mmCIF file of C-alpha atoms in Angstrom:
data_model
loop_
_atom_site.group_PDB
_atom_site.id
_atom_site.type_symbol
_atom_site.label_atom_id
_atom_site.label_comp_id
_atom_site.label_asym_id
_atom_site.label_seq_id
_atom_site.Cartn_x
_atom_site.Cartn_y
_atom_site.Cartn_z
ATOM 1 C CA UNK A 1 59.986 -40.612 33.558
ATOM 2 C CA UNK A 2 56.687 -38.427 33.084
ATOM 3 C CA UNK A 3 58.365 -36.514 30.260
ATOM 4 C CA UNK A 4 57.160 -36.801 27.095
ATOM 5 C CA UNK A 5 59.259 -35.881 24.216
ATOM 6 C CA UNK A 6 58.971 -32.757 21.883
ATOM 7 C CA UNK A 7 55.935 -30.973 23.288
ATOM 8 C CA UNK A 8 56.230 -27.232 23.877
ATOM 9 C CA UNK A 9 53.677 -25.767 26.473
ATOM 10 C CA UNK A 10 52.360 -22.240 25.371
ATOM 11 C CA UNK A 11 49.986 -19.813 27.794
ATOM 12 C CA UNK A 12 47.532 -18.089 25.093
ATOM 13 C CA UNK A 13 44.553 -16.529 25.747
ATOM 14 C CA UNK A 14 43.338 -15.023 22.270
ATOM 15 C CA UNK A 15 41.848 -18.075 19.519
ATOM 16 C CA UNK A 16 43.705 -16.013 16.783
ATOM 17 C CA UNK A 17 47.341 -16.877 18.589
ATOM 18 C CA UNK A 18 46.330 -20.379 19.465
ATOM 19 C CA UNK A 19 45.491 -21.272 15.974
ATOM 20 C CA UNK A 20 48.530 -19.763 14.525
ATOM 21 C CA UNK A 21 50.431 -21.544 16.758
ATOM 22 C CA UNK A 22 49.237 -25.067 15.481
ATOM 23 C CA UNK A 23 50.256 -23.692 11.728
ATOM 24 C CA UNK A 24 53.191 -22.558 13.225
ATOM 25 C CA UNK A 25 54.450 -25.777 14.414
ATOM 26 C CA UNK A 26 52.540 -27.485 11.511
ATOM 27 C CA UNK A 27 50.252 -29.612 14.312
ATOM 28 C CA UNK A 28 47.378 -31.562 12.408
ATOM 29 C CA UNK A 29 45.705 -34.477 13.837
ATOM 30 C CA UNK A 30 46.807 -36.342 10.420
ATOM 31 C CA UNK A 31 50.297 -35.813 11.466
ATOM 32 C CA UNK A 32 49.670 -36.752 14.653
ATOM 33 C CA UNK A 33 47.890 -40.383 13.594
ATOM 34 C CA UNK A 34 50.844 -40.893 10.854
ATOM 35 C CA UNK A 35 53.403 -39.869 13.716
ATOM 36 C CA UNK A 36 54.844 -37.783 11.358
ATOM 37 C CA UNK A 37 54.626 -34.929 13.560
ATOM 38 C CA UNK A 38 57.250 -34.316 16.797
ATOM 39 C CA UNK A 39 55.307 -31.158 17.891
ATOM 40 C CA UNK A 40 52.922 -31.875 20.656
ATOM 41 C CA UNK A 41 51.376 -28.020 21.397
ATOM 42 C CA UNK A 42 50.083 -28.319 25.007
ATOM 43 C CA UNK A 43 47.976 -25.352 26.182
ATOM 44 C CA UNK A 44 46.712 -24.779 29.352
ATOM 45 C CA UNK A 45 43.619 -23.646 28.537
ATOM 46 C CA UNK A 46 41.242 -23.078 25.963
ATOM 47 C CA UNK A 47 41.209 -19.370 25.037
ATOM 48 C CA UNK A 48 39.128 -15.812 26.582
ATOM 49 C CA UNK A 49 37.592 -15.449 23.333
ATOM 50 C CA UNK A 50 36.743 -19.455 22.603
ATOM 51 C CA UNK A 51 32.849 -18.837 22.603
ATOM 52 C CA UNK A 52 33.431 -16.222 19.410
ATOM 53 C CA UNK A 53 34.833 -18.366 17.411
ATOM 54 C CA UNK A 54 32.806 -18.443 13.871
ATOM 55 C CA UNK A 55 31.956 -21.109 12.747
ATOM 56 C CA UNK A 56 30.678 -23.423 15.429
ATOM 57 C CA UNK A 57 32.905 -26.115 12.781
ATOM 58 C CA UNK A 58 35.951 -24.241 13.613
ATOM 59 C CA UNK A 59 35.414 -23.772 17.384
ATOM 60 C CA UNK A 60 34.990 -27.847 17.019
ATOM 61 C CA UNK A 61 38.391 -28.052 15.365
ATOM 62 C CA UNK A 62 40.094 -25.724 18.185
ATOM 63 C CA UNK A 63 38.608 -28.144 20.980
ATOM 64 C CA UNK A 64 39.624 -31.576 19.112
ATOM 65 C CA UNK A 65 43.099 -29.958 18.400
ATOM 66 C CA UNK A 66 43.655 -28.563 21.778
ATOM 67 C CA UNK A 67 42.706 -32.175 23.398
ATOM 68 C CA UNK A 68 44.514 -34.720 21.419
ATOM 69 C CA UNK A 69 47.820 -33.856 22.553
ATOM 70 C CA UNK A 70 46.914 -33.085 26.128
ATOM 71 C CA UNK A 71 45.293 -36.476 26.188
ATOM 72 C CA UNK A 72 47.769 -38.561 24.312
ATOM 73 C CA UNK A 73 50.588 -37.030 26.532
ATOM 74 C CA UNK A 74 48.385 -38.433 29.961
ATOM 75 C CA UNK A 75 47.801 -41.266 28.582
ATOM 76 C CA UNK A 76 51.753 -41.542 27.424
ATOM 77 C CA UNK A 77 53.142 -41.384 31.100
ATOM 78 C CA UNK A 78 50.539 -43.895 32.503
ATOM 79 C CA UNK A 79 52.246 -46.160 29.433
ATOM 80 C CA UNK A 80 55.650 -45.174 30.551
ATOM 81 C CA UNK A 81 54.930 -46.248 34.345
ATOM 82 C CA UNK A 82 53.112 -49.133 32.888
ATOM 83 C CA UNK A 83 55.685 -50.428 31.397
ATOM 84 C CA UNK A 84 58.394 -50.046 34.378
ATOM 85 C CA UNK A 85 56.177 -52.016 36.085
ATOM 86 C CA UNK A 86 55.834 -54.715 33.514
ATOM 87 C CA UNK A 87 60.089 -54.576 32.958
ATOM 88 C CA UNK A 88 60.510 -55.022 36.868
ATOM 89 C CA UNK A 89 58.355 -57.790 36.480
ATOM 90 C CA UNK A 90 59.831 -59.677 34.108
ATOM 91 C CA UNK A 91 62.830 -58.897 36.146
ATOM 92 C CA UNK A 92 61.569 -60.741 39.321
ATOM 93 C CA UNK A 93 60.784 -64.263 36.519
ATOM 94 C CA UNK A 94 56.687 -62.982 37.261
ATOM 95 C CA UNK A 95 56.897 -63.432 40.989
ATOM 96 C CA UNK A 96 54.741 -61.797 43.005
ATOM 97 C CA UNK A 97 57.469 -60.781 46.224
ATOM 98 C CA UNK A 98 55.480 -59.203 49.383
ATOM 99 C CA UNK A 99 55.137 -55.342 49.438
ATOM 100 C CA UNK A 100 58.149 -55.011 52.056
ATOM 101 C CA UNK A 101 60.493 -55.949 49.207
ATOM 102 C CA UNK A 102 59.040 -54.018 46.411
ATOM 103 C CA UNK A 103 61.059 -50.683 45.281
ATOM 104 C CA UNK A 104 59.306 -47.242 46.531
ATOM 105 C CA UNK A 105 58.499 -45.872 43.301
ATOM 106 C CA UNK A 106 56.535 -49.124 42.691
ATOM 107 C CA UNK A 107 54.986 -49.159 46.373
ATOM 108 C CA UNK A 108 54.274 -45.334 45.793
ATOM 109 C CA UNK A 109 52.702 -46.293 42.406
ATOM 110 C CA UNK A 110 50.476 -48.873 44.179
ATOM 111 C CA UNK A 111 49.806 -46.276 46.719
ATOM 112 C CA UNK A 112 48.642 -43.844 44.154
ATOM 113 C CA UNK A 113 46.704 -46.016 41.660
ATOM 114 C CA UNK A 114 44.626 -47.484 45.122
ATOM 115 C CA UNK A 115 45.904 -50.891 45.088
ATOM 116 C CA UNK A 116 46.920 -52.074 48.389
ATOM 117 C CA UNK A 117 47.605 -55.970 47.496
ATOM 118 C CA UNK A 118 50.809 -57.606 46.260
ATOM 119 C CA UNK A 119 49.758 -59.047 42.349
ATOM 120 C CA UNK A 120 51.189 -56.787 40.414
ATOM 121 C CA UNK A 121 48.823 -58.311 37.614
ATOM 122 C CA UNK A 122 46.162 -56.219 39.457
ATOM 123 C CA UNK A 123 47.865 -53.253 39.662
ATOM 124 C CA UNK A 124 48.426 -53.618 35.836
ATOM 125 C CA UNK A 125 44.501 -53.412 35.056
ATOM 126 C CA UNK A 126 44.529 -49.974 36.707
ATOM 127 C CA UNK A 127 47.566 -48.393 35.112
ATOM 128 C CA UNK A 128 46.521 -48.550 31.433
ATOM 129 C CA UNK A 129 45.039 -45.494 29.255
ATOM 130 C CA UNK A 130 41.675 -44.310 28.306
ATOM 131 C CA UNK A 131 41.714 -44.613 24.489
ATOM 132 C CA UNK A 132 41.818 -40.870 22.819
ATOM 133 C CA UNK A 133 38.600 -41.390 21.176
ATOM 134 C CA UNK A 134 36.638 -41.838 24.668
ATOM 135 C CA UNK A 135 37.981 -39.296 26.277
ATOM 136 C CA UNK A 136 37.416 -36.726 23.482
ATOM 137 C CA UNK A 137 33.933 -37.772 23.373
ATOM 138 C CA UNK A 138 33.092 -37.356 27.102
ATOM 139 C CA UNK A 139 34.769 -34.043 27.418
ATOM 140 C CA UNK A 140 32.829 -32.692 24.468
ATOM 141 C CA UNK A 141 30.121 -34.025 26.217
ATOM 142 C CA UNK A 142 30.614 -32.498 29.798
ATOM 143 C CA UNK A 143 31.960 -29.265 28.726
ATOM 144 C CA UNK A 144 29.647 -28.759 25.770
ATOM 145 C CA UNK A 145 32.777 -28.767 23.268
ATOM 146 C CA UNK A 146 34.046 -26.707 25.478
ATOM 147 C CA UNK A 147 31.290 -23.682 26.078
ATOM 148 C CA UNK A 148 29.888 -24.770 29.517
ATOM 149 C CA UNK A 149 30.653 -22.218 32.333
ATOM 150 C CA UNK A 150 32.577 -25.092 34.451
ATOM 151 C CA UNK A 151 35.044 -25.386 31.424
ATOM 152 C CA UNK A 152 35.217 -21.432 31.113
ATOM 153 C CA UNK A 153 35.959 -20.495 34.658
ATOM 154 C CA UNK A 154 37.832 -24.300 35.870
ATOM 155 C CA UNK A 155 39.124 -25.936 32.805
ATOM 156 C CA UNK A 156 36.583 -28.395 33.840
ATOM 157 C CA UNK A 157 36.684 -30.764 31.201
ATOM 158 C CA UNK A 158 35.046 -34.126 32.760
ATOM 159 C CA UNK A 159 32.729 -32.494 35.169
ATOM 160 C CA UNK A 160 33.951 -34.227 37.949
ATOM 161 C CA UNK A 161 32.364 -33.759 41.015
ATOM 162 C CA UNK A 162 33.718 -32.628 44.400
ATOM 163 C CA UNK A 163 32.361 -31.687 48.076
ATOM 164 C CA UNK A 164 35.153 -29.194 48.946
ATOM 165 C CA UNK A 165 33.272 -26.148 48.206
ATOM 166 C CA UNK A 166 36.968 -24.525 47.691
ATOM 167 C CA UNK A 167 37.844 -26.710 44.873
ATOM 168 C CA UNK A 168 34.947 -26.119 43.043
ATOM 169 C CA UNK A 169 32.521 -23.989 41.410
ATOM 170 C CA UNK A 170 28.502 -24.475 42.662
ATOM 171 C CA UNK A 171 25.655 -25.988 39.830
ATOM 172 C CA UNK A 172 23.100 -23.048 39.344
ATOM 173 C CA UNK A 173 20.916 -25.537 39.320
ATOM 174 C CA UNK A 174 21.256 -27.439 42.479
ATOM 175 C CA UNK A 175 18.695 -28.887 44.884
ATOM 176 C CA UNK A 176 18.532 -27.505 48.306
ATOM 177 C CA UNK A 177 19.851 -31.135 49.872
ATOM 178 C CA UNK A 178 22.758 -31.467 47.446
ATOM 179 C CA UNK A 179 26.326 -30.149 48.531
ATOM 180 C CA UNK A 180 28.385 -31.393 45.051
ATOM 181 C CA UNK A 181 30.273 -28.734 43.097
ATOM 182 C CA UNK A 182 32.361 -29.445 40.110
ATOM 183 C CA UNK A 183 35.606 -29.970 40.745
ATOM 184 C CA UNK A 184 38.120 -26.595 38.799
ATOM 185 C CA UNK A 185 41.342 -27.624 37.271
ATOM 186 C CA UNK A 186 44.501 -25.288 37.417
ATOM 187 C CA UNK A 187 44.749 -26.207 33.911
ATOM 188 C CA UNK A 188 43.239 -28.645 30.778
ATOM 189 C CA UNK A 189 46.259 -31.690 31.790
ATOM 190 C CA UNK A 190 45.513 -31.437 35.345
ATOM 191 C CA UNK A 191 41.775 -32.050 34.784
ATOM 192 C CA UNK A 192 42.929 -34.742 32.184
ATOM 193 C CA UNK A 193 44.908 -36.498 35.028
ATOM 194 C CA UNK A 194 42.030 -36.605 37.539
ATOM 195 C CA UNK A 195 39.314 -38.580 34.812
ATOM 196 C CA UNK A 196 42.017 -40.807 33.676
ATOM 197 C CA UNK A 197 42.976 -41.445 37.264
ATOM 198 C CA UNK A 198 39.037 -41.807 38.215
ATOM 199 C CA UNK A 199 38.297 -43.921 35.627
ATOM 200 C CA UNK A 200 41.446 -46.449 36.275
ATOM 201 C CA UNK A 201 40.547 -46.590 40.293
ATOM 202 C CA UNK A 202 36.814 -46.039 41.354
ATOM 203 C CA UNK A 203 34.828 -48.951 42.005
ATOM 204 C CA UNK A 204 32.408 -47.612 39.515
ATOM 205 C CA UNK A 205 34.487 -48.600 36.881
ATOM 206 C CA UNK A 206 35.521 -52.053 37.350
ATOM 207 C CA UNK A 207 33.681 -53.520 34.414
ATOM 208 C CA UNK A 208 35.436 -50.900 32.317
ATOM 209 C CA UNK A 209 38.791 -51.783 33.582
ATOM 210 C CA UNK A 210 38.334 -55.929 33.383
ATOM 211 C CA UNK A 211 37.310 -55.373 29.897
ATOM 212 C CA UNK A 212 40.277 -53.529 29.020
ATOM 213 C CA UNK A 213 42.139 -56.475 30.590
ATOM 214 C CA UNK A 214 40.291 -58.859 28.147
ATOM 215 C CA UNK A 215 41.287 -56.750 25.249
ATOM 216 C CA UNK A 216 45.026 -56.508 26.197
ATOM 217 C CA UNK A 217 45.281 -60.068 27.097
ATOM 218 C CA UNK A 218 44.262 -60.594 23.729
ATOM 219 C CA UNK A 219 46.258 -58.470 21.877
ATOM 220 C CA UNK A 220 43.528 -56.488 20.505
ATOM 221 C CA UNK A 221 43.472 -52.647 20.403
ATOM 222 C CA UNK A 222 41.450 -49.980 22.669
ATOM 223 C CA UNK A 223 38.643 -49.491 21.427
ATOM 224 C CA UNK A 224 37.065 -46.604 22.719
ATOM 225 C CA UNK A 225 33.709 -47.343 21.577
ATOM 226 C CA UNK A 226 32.939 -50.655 22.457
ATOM 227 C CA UNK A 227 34.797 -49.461 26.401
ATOM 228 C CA UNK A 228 32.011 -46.914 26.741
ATOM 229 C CA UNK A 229 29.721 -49.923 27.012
ATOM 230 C CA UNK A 230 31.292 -49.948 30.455
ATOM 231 C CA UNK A 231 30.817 -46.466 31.379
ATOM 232 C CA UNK A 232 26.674 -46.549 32.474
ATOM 233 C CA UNK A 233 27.802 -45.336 36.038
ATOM 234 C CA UNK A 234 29.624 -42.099 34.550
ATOM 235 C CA UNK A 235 25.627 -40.309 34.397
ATOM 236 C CA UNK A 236 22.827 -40.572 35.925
ATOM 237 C CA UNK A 237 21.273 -40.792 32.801
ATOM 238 C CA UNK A 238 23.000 -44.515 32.120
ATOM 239 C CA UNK A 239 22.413 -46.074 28.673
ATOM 240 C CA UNK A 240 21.573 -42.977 27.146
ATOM 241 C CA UNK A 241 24.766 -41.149 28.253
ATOM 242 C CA UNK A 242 26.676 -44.025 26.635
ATOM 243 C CA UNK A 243 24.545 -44.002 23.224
ATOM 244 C CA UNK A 244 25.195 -40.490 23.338
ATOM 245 C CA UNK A 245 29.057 -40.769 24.232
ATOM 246 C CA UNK A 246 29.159 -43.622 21.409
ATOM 247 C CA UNK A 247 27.185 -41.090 18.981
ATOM 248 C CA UNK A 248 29.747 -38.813 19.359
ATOM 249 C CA UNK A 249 32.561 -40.842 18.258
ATOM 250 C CA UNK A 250 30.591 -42.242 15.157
ATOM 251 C CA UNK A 251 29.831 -39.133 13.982
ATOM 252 C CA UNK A 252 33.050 -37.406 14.505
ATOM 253 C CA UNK A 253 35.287 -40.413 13.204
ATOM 254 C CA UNK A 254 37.155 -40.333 16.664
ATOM 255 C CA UNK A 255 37.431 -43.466 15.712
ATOM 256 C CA UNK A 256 40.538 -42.879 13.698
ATOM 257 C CA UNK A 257 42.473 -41.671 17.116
ATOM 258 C CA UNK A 258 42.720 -45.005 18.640
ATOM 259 C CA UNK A 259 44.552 -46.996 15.987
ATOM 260 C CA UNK A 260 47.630 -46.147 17.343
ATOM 261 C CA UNK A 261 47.019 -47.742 21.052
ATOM 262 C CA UNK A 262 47.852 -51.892 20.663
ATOM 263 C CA UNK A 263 51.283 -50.880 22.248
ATOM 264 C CA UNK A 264 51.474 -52.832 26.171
#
C-alpha cells in the first residue's frame, strides 16, 4: 500500500550523474505538474560534490528537482492510507465502532499517527499531506538549499531536533545548558517522513492541522502559503520565520506545486 508507482531509486554521489539522470528519464517539474511524466527519480541523497555546483541557480534547480518527487511520493502514501481509512468508513455507514472492533492496520495507524480515541474524523485531520510548496520552502530554509553541514553529513533536511546524542550531530554553536542535536536521516525520504509525521502529530501544530480541516471540508485546495500562517511554533524566531518561509514560496513560484493537491 506504501508503493508508489513508476519511481526508480538511484544511489549517486557525483552532481554530473544526478543531473544526467533527470535528462535521462526526461524528469522536469513541468512534467511533473502536467502529470505527463511516470518517472519519479528518488535519490537518497544530495550529491559529494553538491556545494561545487556553478551557478548557485543551478545548485537551486538540483535541490528543487531532487525534493519534489521525494516529497510528493511521502505525501502520496499518507493519501493512500488516508483514503483506506475514509473507504472503511464509508463501509461502517460513518459509525464510529469502539477500538476493540477496529481492523489492526487501522488500530496500528491510530497507534502511529498518536491518536488514541475512537472518531475516526480525528484521526483524519492528522493523516493528510503537507502541500509540496511548504515543505520545499522550509527545507530550503533549514538546510540552506541544501549547503548546511546537518544536510551534508545527515540528510538533515528539516532540522529536526533530537536529545539522543547517537541520532544526531551536535550545533557548533550550542550553549553550555542545552543538550539538543539535530536529528541525521539515513536518507532525504526518511527525513521527509519524520517532518511530515511531526507536523501531522505534535501539539505544536494543531492550528496548522484544524486549518487544513477547514480547507478540506470545504473543498478548497492546500495551500501552502496561507498553512504557514500556522507554523509560528516551527522557530524560535515566530512571525519572521513564517514571512520568511512565505517569501520563499513567492519568490520561487512554489506556488505552482500545489495545484495538484484538492484530491481527499
Amino acid at each position: 500500500e506504501d508503493q508508489v508507482p513508476n519511481f526508480k531509486v538511484d544511489y549517486i554521489t557525483k552532481a554530473n550523474e544526478m543531473i544526467e539522470i533527470f535528462e535521462k528519464y526526461n524528469f522536469s517539474v513541468e512534467d511533473f505538474l502536467n502529470n505527463e511524466s511516470a518517472n519519479l527519480i528518488i535519490f537518497s541523497s544530495l550529491p559529494d560534490d553538491f556545494m561545487e555546483i556553478k551557478p548557485v541557480v543551478e545548485r537551486k534547480k538540483l535541490f528543487i528537482n531532487t525534493l519534489i518527487p521525494i516529497i510528493y511520493s511521502e505525501n502520496l502514501k499518507i493519501l493512500n492510507k488516508r483514503k483506506k481509512i475514509l473507504d472503511w468508513w464509508r463501509e461502517s455507514n460513518g459509525e464510529n465502532f469502539s477500538r476493540d472492533f477496529w481492523p489492526l492496520w487501522l488500530f496500528e495507524l491510530s497507534e502511529k499517527y498518536e491518536s488514541n480515541d475512537s472518531n475516526l474524523g480525528n484521526l483524519l485531520i492528522k493523516v493528510d499531506i503537507v502541500p509540496i510548496s511548504l515543505a520545499l520552502s522550509q527545507a530550503a530554509i533549514e538546510s540552506g538549499w541544501g549547503t548546511s553541514r546537518y544536510m551534508r553529513e545527515g540528510n538533515a533536511l528539516f532540522g529536526q531536533y533530537t536529545f539522543d546524542k547517537n541520532m544526531g550531530l551536535k550545533p557548533l554553536r550550542r550553549n553550555e545548558e542545552e543538550k539538543f542535536y539535530i536529528r541525521k536521516f539515513v536518507n532525504l525520504s526518511d527525513s521527509t517522513r519524520s517532518y511530515l509525521k511531526n507536523i501531522n502529530t505534535h501539539p505544536a501544530y494543531k492550528s496548522f492541522r484544524e486549518e487544513r480541516k477547514k480547507l478540506r471540508m470545504s473543498g478548497e485546495a492546500l495551500s501552502g502559503f496561507n498553512l504557514a500562517n500556522f507554523l509560528k511554533s516551527y522557530s524560535e524566531r515566530g512571525n519572521e520565520y513564517i514571512n520568511d518561509v512565505k517569501e520563499i514560496i513567492k519568490a520561487n513560484n512554489f506556488k505552482k506545486f500545489d495545484k495538484n493537491n484538492t484530491s481527499n
